[in-house]
GROMACS .gro file of C-alpha atoms in nm:
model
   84
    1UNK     CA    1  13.393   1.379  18.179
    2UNK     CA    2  13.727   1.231  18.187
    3UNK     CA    3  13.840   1.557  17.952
    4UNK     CA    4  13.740   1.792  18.191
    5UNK     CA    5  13.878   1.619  18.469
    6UNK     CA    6  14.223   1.674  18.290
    7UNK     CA    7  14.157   2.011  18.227
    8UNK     CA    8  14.070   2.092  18.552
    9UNK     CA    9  14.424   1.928  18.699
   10UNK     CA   10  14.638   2.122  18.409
   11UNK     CA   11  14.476   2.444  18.562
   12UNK     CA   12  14.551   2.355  18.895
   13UNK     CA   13  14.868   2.304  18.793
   14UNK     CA   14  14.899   2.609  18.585
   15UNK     CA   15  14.775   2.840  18.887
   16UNK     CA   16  15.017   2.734  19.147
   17UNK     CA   17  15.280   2.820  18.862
   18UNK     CA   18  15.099   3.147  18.882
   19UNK     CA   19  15.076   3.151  19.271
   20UNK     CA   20  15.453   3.136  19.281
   21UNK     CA   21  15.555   3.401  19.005
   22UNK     CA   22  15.293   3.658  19.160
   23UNK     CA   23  15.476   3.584  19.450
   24UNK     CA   24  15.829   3.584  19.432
   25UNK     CA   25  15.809   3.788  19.045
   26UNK     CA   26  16.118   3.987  18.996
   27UNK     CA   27  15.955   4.261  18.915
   28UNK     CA   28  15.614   4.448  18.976
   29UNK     CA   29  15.542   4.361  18.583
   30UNK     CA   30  15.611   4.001  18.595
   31UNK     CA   31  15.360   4.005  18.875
   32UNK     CA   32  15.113   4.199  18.683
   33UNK     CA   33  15.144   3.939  18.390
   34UNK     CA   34  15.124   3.666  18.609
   35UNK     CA   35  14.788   3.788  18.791
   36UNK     CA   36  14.638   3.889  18.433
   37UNK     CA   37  14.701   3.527  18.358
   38UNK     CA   38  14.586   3.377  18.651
   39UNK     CA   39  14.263   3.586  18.622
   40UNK     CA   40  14.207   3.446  18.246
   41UNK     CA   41  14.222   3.048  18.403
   42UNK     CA   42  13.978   3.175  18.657
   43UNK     CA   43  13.739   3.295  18.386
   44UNK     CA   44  13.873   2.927  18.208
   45UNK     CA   45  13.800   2.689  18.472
   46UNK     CA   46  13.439   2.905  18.543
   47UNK     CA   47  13.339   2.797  18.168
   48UNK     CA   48  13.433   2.473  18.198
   49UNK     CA   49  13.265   2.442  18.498
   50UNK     CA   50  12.986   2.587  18.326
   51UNK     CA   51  12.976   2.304  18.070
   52UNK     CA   52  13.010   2.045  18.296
   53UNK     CA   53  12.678   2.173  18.514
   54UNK     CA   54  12.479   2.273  18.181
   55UNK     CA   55  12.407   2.607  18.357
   56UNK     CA   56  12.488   2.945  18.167
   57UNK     CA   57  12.487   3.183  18.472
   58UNK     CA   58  12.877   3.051  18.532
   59UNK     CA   59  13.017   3.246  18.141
   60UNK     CA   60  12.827   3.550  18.282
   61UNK     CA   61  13.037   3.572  18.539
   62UNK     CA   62  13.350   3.392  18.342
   63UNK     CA   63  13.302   3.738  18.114
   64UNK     CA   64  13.253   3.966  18.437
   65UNK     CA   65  13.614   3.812  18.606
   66UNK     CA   66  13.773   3.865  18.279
   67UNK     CA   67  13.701   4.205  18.190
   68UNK     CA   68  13.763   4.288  18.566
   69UNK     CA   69  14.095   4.136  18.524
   70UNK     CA   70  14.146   4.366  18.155
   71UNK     CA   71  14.039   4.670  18.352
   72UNK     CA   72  14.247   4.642  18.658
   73UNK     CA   73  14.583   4.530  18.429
   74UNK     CA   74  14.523   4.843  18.246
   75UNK     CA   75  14.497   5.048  18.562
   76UNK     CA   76  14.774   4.909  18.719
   77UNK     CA   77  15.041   4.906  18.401
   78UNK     CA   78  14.959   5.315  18.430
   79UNK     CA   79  15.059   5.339  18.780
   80UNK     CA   80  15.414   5.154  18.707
   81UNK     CA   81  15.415   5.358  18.383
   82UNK     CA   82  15.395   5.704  18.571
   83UNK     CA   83  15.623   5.555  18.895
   84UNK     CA   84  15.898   5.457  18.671
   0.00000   0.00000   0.00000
């Protein structure tokens, strides 16, 4: 309990980290990188929450967010690939 307490702050932490390089990111692939890795301790935090209420229907969705996230990084490095 106590471990996933811990975990929980370090993502908290982690994603307001995240919050402010999506934000103020020098460039449009900083903020890319920084939303790709904000989406992957969305899908983190959704398995952990997972564990911590026994119920498996959470890393169905954990796998949906992520390959969401995948998906859209892909389409999105393409259109600043093509605008550049």
């Amino acid at each position: 309990m106590i471990g996933l307490l811990i975990a929980a702050i370090v993502m908290v932490v982690l994603a307001m980290g995240l919050l402010y390089r999506i934000f103020k990111g020098p460039t449009a692939a900083d903020r890319v990188a920084a939303l790709d890795t904000l989406d992957l301790v969305i899908a983190l935090a959704l398995s952990l929450y997972s564990l911590y209420t026994g119920r498996g229907i959470y890393l169905d969705i954990a796998l949906v967010v992520a390959l969401l996230g995948f998906i859209s990084t892909v389409f999105v490095g393409r259109y600043i690939e093509r605008r550049l």
